[in-house]
Amino acid sequence: MYYNSTRNSSVKVSSAEAITQGISAEGGLFVPESIPSLTLDEISKIGDMKYADRAAYVFSKYLTDFTEAEIHYCTDNAYSTKNFETESIAELAHLFDGTYMLELWHGPTCAFKDMALQILPYFLTTSAKKINLDKKIVILVATSGDTGKAALEGFKDVEGTSIMVFYPEDGVSPMQKRQMKTQEGSNVGVCAIKGNFDDCQNGVKAIFTNDDVKSALEAKGMMFSSANSINWGRLVPQVVYYVSAYAELVKDGEINLGDKINIVVPTGNFGNILAAYYAKHMGIPVNKLICASNINNVLTDFINTGVYDRNRSFYATVSPSMDILISSNLERLLYLMTGRDDAQIREWFGKLASEGKYEVTADVKAKLQDEFAAGFCDDEHTKQTIHMIYEKYGYTCDTHTAVAVKVYNDYKAATGDTTKTVIASTASPYKFSAAVLEALEGVASDIDEYAKVDKISEISKLDIPAALADLKNKPERFSDVIDKSEQKEYVLNKLGV
Ligand SMILES: *Cc1c(COP(=O)(O)O)cnc(C)c1O
């Protein structure tokens, strides 16, 4: 299997090269040249495996330059109870009639990003060895809160790497900020940006694709790579849990092999839902992929109208990991939906950069609407939904997951579709404790963050994840705050370039 770039189809690299480079030189994203298939028979067999082996099975179809031993080295190290609090790794909770919560937050940082970022360092270091890359890999991350912490945990003290994380100063939850500022490890750095997530991400992309910076780094024996979902090594682990969830439902007798399911994903950068799209096109029977947004609803409008328009107000919401107006991974979807038309992608994404807006063809719009449904939910309804689910089912979910539940309920009411449905539950409710507690109690509380965590535990009867319980006692190690215009200088400075 080789990988092409969305902005130049003639680029052709191995998975090890795609993973180490992160992004293609001309700014495109790597995509596999075809989508490998899974037969129903294989899906059924996958149901009998443990999670690490399910992952290895899926990876063997994408990472064809890795040996079986290399793949198992990665999966066995990443997906064990050393790192995850549940044996199943991705826990499938049977919530209510025909609806299942795919809990992707039992890893070390309590958000779904761990599913990919626990394995990415193994993919990266294995890839580097395979292609005899004798350079120190510098990971630059832009984060809306969860990726940063998950990447820091994944890469801390990994030999041959260092990692630097940028987050929007006022755009993450107090718990997320504290998680990052107290990060341990000798090869880590964390810095706040006076700006929003898009500023952080644009800054990182600009540094990655700057030729002068690249050669300066090379002269010092270093190279950049990315832990954001622009890296294929971030995306492919996310395909696994959708395959795994389907196989699990069959095994549990909840559905028959071949039955279709819906998948609902609370979406920001479009990475998680794109992974569901890949799972579908590998052979997982899916009816609708439902894209749920908060009031930064650029994707809802895009799917409903075919016009992507980022020229709009940016809102800080109670689901901050979805406060994004430029969804990077959409580029991969559109590349596939245009029949891999790199010229078309260059035109649209050129327009997005210069005018903040583009419109897809009628053909692509029809394809989008055939595969996806979309909706959004504001903060008030997010909190109401958390309250409603708790009252009705005794289940406590986080704000992002609540957005997905609300959008799904709206979809069901509008369409009458009763297909069994998997909802991606993307974070532990403890990570967003202020909004979750306010939703549960019906009023905002002014007790401190840790008291809120204790209170949620009393109400929900959910164990407090060990990693969050420990935070209270950890010293803060990072406090830099810079202007977005200073990002490049900051990086070069820190690297001594
Ligand atoms: C990152 C994140 C999302 C959005 O996922 P994308 O892959 O960026 O669409 C949703 N919920 C939580 C909790 C997240 O951390």
XYZ file of C-alpha atoms and ligand atoms in Angstrom:
512
model
C 0.000 0.000 0.000
C 1.350 3.404 -0.990
C 0.174 6.849 0.037
C -0.598 9.825 -2.224
C -0.922 13.493 -1.348
C -4.322 15.208 -1.640
C -2.622 18.131 -3.389
C -0.372 16.105 -5.682
C -1.570 12.644 -6.668
C 1.817 11.748 -8.163
C 3.446 11.829 -4.712
C 3.830 8.195 -3.717
C 5.349 7.175 -0.372
C 5.288 4.185 1.973
C 3.333 4.321 5.237
C 6.601 4.701 7.182
C 7.411 7.792 5.109
C 3.877 9.189 5.398
C 3.932 8.785 9.180
C 7.376 10.328 9.713
C 6.684 13.273 7.394
C 3.217 13.966 8.841
C 2.215 16.296 6.010
C 3.283 16.250 2.356
C 5.846 18.861 1.265
C 3.361 20.872 -0.828
C 0.886 21.037 2.062
C -1.367 18.119 1.095
C -2.407 15.274 3.388
C -1.399 11.670 2.848
C -4.121 9.173 1.936
C -3.790 5.466 1.120
C -3.989 4.873 -2.641
C -6.992 2.598 -2.138
C -9.247 1.626 0.759
C -8.560 -1.994 1.749
C -11.581 -4.200 2.319
C -12.840 -6.347 5.169
C -15.285 -9.152 4.395
C -18.165 -9.945 6.759
C -16.347 -13.149 7.535
C -13.253 -11.233 8.639
C -15.386 -8.830 10.693
C -16.927 -11.786 12.479
C -13.471 -13.222 13.240
C -12.297 -9.866 14.582
C -15.042 -10.101 17.222
C -13.207 -13.004 18.848
C -9.928 -11.103 19.226
C -8.751 -8.816 22.004
C -8.483 -5.133 21.135
C -4.722 -5.105 20.417
C -5.186 -7.938 17.902
C -8.202 -6.284 16.296
C -5.994 -3.245 15.788
C -3.127 -5.329 14.390
C -5.525 -6.962 11.937
C -6.723 -3.613 10.587
C -3.199 -2.127 10.501
C -1.850 -5.054 8.477
C -4.033 -3.828 5.605
C -2.746 -0.257 5.715
C 0.839 -0.492 6.968
C 1.980 -3.097 4.471
C 5.638 -2.063 4.828
C 5.550 -3.015 8.551
C 6.299 -6.633 9.482
C 3.792 -8.530 11.582
C 6.234 -8.386 14.496
C 6.572 -4.606 14.150
C 2.809 -4.133 14.128
C 2.366 -6.301 17.212
C 5.189 -4.486 18.989
C 3.180 -1.267 18.474
C -0.276 -2.638 19.342
C 0.780 -4.695 22.360
C 2.597 -1.758 23.916
C -0.168 0.772 23.235
C -3.356 -1.166 23.946
C -2.827 -2.800 27.311
C -4.231 -2.284 30.795
C -0.949 -0.525 31.627
C -2.372 2.461 29.765
C -6.129 1.920 29.761
C -8.481 1.503 32.696
C -10.687 -1.079 30.949
C -9.787 -4.510 29.600
C -11.849 -3.846 26.456
C -9.819 -0.630 25.739
C -12.783 0.838 23.805
C -15.757 0.120 26.042
C -19.175 -0.260 24.423
C -21.890 0.777 26.898
C -25.422 -0.315 26.091
C -27.213 2.883 26.896
C -30.799 2.780 25.754
C -32.898 1.030 23.133
C -30.718 0.414 20.122
C -28.207 3.105 21.110
C -24.679 2.354 22.254
C -22.016 4.594 23.726
C -18.558 3.819 22.409
C -16.521 5.082 25.374
C -13.169 6.089 23.962
C -11.865 7.809 27.089
C -10.484 5.127 29.357
C -6.875 6.005 28.451
C -4.315 8.053 30.416
C -5.700 11.517 29.552
C -9.427 10.689 29.604
C -10.244 11.660 26.003
C -10.486 9.677 22.774
C -7.202 11.147 21.516
C -5.421 8.503 23.613
C -6.702 5.797 21.260
C -4.366 7.147 18.581
C -1.715 8.959 20.598
C -0.796 5.979 22.725
C 0.268 4.176 19.559
C 1.588 7.018 17.389
C 5.004 7.215 19.149
C 5.510 3.498 18.439
C 4.465 3.960 14.811
C 6.808 6.912 14.470
C 9.894 5.433 16.051
C 9.352 2.133 14.205
C 8.883 3.998 10.911
C 12.017 6.068 11.475
C 14.058 2.914 12.041
C 12.581 1.245 8.953
C 13.640 4.052 6.650
C 16.999 4.538 8.423
C 16.109 8.020 9.462
C 18.898 9.186 11.662
C 17.301 12.377 12.910
C 15.709 13.584 16.086
C 11.961 13.897 15.494
C 10.424 17.107 16.782
C 6.672 16.865 17.245
C 4.751 20.139 16.973
C 1.157 20.068 18.122
C -1.692 22.555 17.934
C -4.402 21.606 20.377
C -7.917 22.606 21.332
C -7.183 20.857 24.638
C -7.245 17.097 24.368
C -4.739 16.316 21.612
C -2.001 18.258 23.380
C -2.198 16.364 26.619
C -2.635 13.010 24.901
C 0.388 13.679 22.669
C 2.493 14.787 25.648
C 1.637 11.569 27.491
C 2.332 9.465 24.409
C 5.706 11.065 23.614
C 7.093 11.890 27.046
C 10.621 10.483 27.390
C 10.382 8.592 24.083
C 13.951 8.359 22.865
C 14.814 10.223 19.671
C 11.839 12.577 19.959
C 10.866 15.859 21.530
C 7.448 17.486 21.629
C 6.130 21.046 21.781
C 2.436 21.827 22.301
C 0.547 25.077 21.592
C -2.928 25.725 22.992
C -5.279 28.743 22.890
C -4.846 30.552 26.216
C -8.571 31.083 26.801
C -9.815 28.169 24.731
C -9.366 25.108 26.941
C -11.028 23.889 30.131
C -9.277 24.492 33.501
C -8.674 20.753 33.834
C -7.149 20.558 30.360
C -4.886 23.535 31.082
C -3.733 22.049 34.347
C -3.080 18.687 32.686
C -0.740 20.350 30.210
C 0.991 22.797 32.558
C 1.930 19.981 34.927
C 3.202 17.625 32.217
C 6.180 15.512 33.222
C 9.000 14.345 30.964
C 12.423 15.607 29.893
C 11.588 16.133 26.205
C 8.333 18.110 26.486
C 7.335 21.776 26.101
C 3.986 23.564 26.451
C 3.060 27.130 25.458
C -0.190 29.132 25.378
C -1.078 31.322 22.379
C -3.073 34.555 22.561
C -5.539 33.425 19.923
C -7.906 30.565 19.129
C -7.284 26.982 17.992
C -7.235 27.914 14.314
C -4.415 30.409 15.063
C -2.444 27.655 16.798
C -3.015 25.227 13.937
C -2.224 27.756 11.188
C 0.994 28.658 13.003
C 2.073 25.044 13.267
C 1.227 24.331 9.610
C 3.186 27.412 8.525
C 6.258 26.278 10.486
C 6.021 22.755 9.035
C 5.925 23.926 5.442
C 8.560 26.676 5.762
C 11.586 25.593 3.708
C 14.067 27.810 5.558
C 13.017 26.411 8.898
C 13.192 22.902 7.493
C 16.771 23.257 6.274
C 17.873 24.973 9.494
C 16.534 21.986 11.409
C 18.127 19.483 9.077
C 21.500 21.110 9.606
C 21.058 20.348 13.303
C 20.063 16.724 12.698
C 16.388 17.288 13.448
C 13.110 17.072 11.550
C 9.503 18.000 12.282
C 6.617 15.627 12.394
C 3.016 16.028 13.398
C 0.856 14.396 16.028
C -2.268 16.204 14.823
C -4.860 14.273 12.877
C -3.267 15.508 9.668
C -0.829 12.618 10.337
C -2.062 9.337 8.846
C -0.622 7.558 11.890
C -3.212 9.395 13.972
C -6.075 8.497 11.714
C -5.607 4.799 11.104
C -5.860 3.815 14.824
C -9.240 5.542 14.882
C -10.581 3.290 12.123
C -10.003 0.326 14.426
C -12.542 1.191 17.112
C -15.399 1.486 14.645
C -14.554 -1.938 13.220
C -14.181 -3.219 16.771
C -17.538 -1.780 17.910
C -19.382 -3.350 14.991
C -17.756 -6.743 15.575
C -18.638 -6.452 19.262
C -22.311 -5.725 18.548
C -22.481 -8.808 16.352
C -20.735 -10.907 18.976
C -23.113 -9.654 21.696
C -26.118 -10.552 19.528
C -27.264 -6.918 19.409
C -27.218 -6.986 15.592
C -26.875 -9.658 12.925
C -23.739 -9.791 10.801
C -24.476 -7.561 7.795
C -27.046 -5.313 9.548
C -26.400 -1.618 9.095
C -25.715 0.769 11.957
C -25.565 4.562 12.222
C -22.485 6.206 13.681
C -22.717 9.598 15.408
C -19.516 11.572 15.993
C -19.061 14.875 17.849
C -16.839 16.600 15.328
C -14.197 19.316 15.203
C -11.249 18.678 12.918
C -13.175 15.896 11.095
C -10.586 13.246 12.005
C -12.763 10.973 14.093
C -15.697 10.938 11.683
C -13.355 10.466 8.714
C -12.080 7.325 10.432
C -15.712 6.126 10.598
C -16.017 6.841 6.865
C -12.932 4.683 6.211
C -14.388 1.903 8.379
C -17.577 2.057 6.329
C -15.722 1.895 3.028
C -13.632 -1.015 4.271
C -16.861 -2.950 4.643
C -18.490 -2.110 7.974
C -22.212 -1.882 7.133
C -23.170 1.737 7.869
C -26.400 3.528 7.044
C -25.631 7.167 8.008
C -22.608 8.902 9.420
C -23.987 11.679 11.593
C -21.750 14.709 12.031
C -22.528 16.602 15.252
C -21.200 20.137 15.827
C -21.555 22.766 18.524
C -22.496 26.326 17.502
C -19.251 26.579 15.550
C -21.408 24.843 12.971
C -19.380 25.324 9.810
C -19.631 21.582 9.042
C -23.411 21.445 9.513
C -23.779 24.236 6.970
C -21.257 22.616 4.643
C -22.979 19.247 4.578
C -26.394 20.850 4.187
C -25.447 23.409 1.500
C -22.171 22.376 -0.140
C -20.656 25.755 0.803
C -17.760 25.798 3.262
C -17.554 29.273 4.769
C -15.284 30.007 7.694
C -16.064 33.739 7.586
C -18.160 33.757 10.724
C -17.858 34.443 14.421
C -15.845 32.016 16.492
C -17.481 30.972 19.764
C -15.889 29.537 22.894
C -18.294 26.814 24.045
C -18.629 24.193 26.801
C -17.385 21.638 24.236
C -14.056 23.384 23.512
C -12.430 20.474 21.663
C -14.900 21.156 18.863
C -14.361 24.923 18.691
C -12.843 24.788 15.232
C -13.672 26.587 11.990
C -11.110 24.915 9.726
C -11.566 21.155 9.685
C -8.327 19.810 8.220
C -9.443 16.276 7.515
C -12.273 17.368 5.269
C -9.554 17.659 2.642
C -9.101 13.886 2.685
C -12.830 13.258 2.312
C -13.163 15.672 -0.593
C -10.136 14.142 -2.303
C -11.907 10.784 -2.208
C -15.282 12.213 -3.212
C -13.843 14.015 -6.258
C -12.296 10.763 -7.485
C -8.845 11.847 -6.242
C -8.839 15.104 -8.188
C -5.778 16.897 -6.765
C -6.266 19.975 -9.006
C -9.761 20.439 -7.632
C -8.480 20.127 -4.059
C -5.742 22.707 -4.712
C -8.381 25.080 -6.053
C -10.814 24.668 -3.153
C -8.223 24.773 -0.401
C -6.463 27.662 -2.121
C -9.776 29.516 -1.947
C -10.229 28.536 1.676
C -6.826 30.055 2.464
C -7.362 33.260 0.470
C -11.131 33.897 0.785
C -12.107 31.614 3.657
C -14.722 29.991 1.472
C -15.359 27.468 -1.314
C -18.310 25.631 -2.839
C -18.181 22.002 -3.934
C -19.776 20.680 -7.133
C -23.365 19.386 -7.212
C -21.974 15.867 -7.603
C -19.843 16.084 -4.460
C -22.683 17.729 -2.529
C -24.983 14.827 -3.457
C -22.369 12.322 -2.299
C -21.912 14.203 0.972
C -25.623 14.175 1.696
C -25.956 10.547 0.743
C -23.349 9.449 3.306
C -23.677 12.076 6.029
C -26.356 13.746 8.083
C -25.395 16.825 10.078
C -26.697 18.928 12.921
C -25.556 21.177 15.735
C -26.349 21.926 19.344
C -25.782 25.069 21.463
C -24.461 25.160 25.045
C -27.911 25.375 26.625
C -29.103 22.212 24.857
C -25.790 20.497 25.586
C -26.366 20.950 29.315
C -30.044 20.016 29.059
C -29.036 16.814 27.284
C -26.528 15.860 29.996
C -29.283 16.380 32.555
C -31.846 14.427 30.523
C -29.560 11.405 29.992
C -28.702 11.327 33.669
C -32.353 11.528 34.748
C -33.531 8.977 32.224
C -30.732 6.414 32.207
C -28.527 7.201 35.208
C -25.654 7.758 32.769
C -23.320 10.746 33.005
C -21.663 11.941 29.804
C -19.352 14.811 28.929
C -20.293 17.931 26.954
C -18.954 16.736 23.571
C -20.787 13.444 23.818
C -23.945 15.343 24.806
C -23.717 17.364 21.574
C -23.712 14.064 19.685
C -26.694 12.705 21.628
C -28.748 15.856 21.008
C -27.958 15.925 17.291
C -28.802 12.226 17.070
C -32.133 12.703 18.867
C -32.983 15.549 16.469
C -32.029 13.360 13.509
C -34.174 10.505 14.768
C -37.151 12.777 15.351
C -36.822 14.307 11.878
C -36.269 11.074 9.926
C -37.916 8.327 11.968
C -34.773 6.265 11.289
C -34.626 3.448 13.865
C -31.326 1.896 12.712
C -29.232 0.826 15.698
C -26.739 3.535 16.465
C -23.252 3.872 17.916
C -22.415 7.238 19.463
C -18.734 8.064 19.835
C -18.284 9.168 23.450
C -15.145 11.250 23.250
C -14.254 12.359 26.779
C -14.701 11.574 30.433
C -17.274 13.855 32.079
C -14.618 14.751 34.667
C -12.574 16.608 32.073
C -15.288 19.207 31.658
C -16.454 19.218 35.231
C -17.782 22.805 35.473
C -20.313 22.417 32.678
C -21.148 18.820 33.578
C -21.809 19.649 37.231
C -23.886 22.670 36.269
C -25.910 20.438 33.955
C -26.422 17.750 36.588
C -27.401 20.163 39.373
C -29.238 22.693 37.245
C -27.239 25.666 38.621
C -23.665 26.905 38.221
C -21.496 26.283 41.240
C -18.498 28.358 42.377
C -16.625 25.605 44.239
C -13.138 24.867 42.878
C -12.387 22.465 40.033
C -11.400 19.592 42.313
C -14.446 19.967 44.530
C -16.502 19.806 41.348
C -14.848 16.535 40.426
C -15.707 15.111 43.862
C -19.276 16.315 43.533
C -19.707 14.712 40.107
C -18.378 11.488 41.557
C -21.003 11.592 44.311
C -23.798 12.154 41.821
C -22.671 9.891 38.981
C -21.148 7.071 41.046
C -18.407 6.946 38.398
C -14.847 6.392 39.622
C -12.600 9.438 39.280
C -9.844 8.541 36.797
C -6.523 8.219 38.616
C -4.764 10.664 36.260
C -7.227 13.437 37.068
C -7.307 12.730 40.787
C -3.476 13.147 40.874
C -3.457 16.570 39.224
C -4.182 18.454 42.424
C -0.766 17.637 43.850
C 1.395 18.188 40.789
C 3.610 21.273 40.402
C 3.093 23.541 37.374
C 6.077 23.336 35.022
C 4.999 25.511 32.068
C 3.616 29.053 32.030
C 4.756 30.672 28.715
C 2.151 32.736 26.871
C 3.026 34.268 23.479
C 1.418 36.184 20.636
C 0.493 34.106 17.582
C 3.014 36.095 15.516
C 5.831 34.851 17.768
C 5.230 31.121 17.296
C 7.974 30.467 14.744
C 10.656 32.381 16.686
C 9.586 30.595 19.842
C 10.018 27.158 18.296
C 13.408 27.957 16.750
C 14.571 29.439 20.019
C 13.547 26.441 22.071
C 15.262 24.104 19.625
C 18.426 26.189 19.657
C 18.268 26.700 15.867
C -10.790 16.216 19.538
C -12.110 16.026 20.152
C -13.283 16.034 19.375
C -13.263 16.322 17.892
O -12.663 15.290 17.154
P -12.146 15.549 15.664
O -11.435 14.324 15.267
O -11.257 16.748 15.737
O -13.355 15.821 14.827
C -14.480 15.775 20.014
N -14.539 15.532 21.349
C -13.434 15.541 22.123
C -13.565 15.301 23.589
C -12.182 15.766 21.559
O -11.090 15.764 22.335
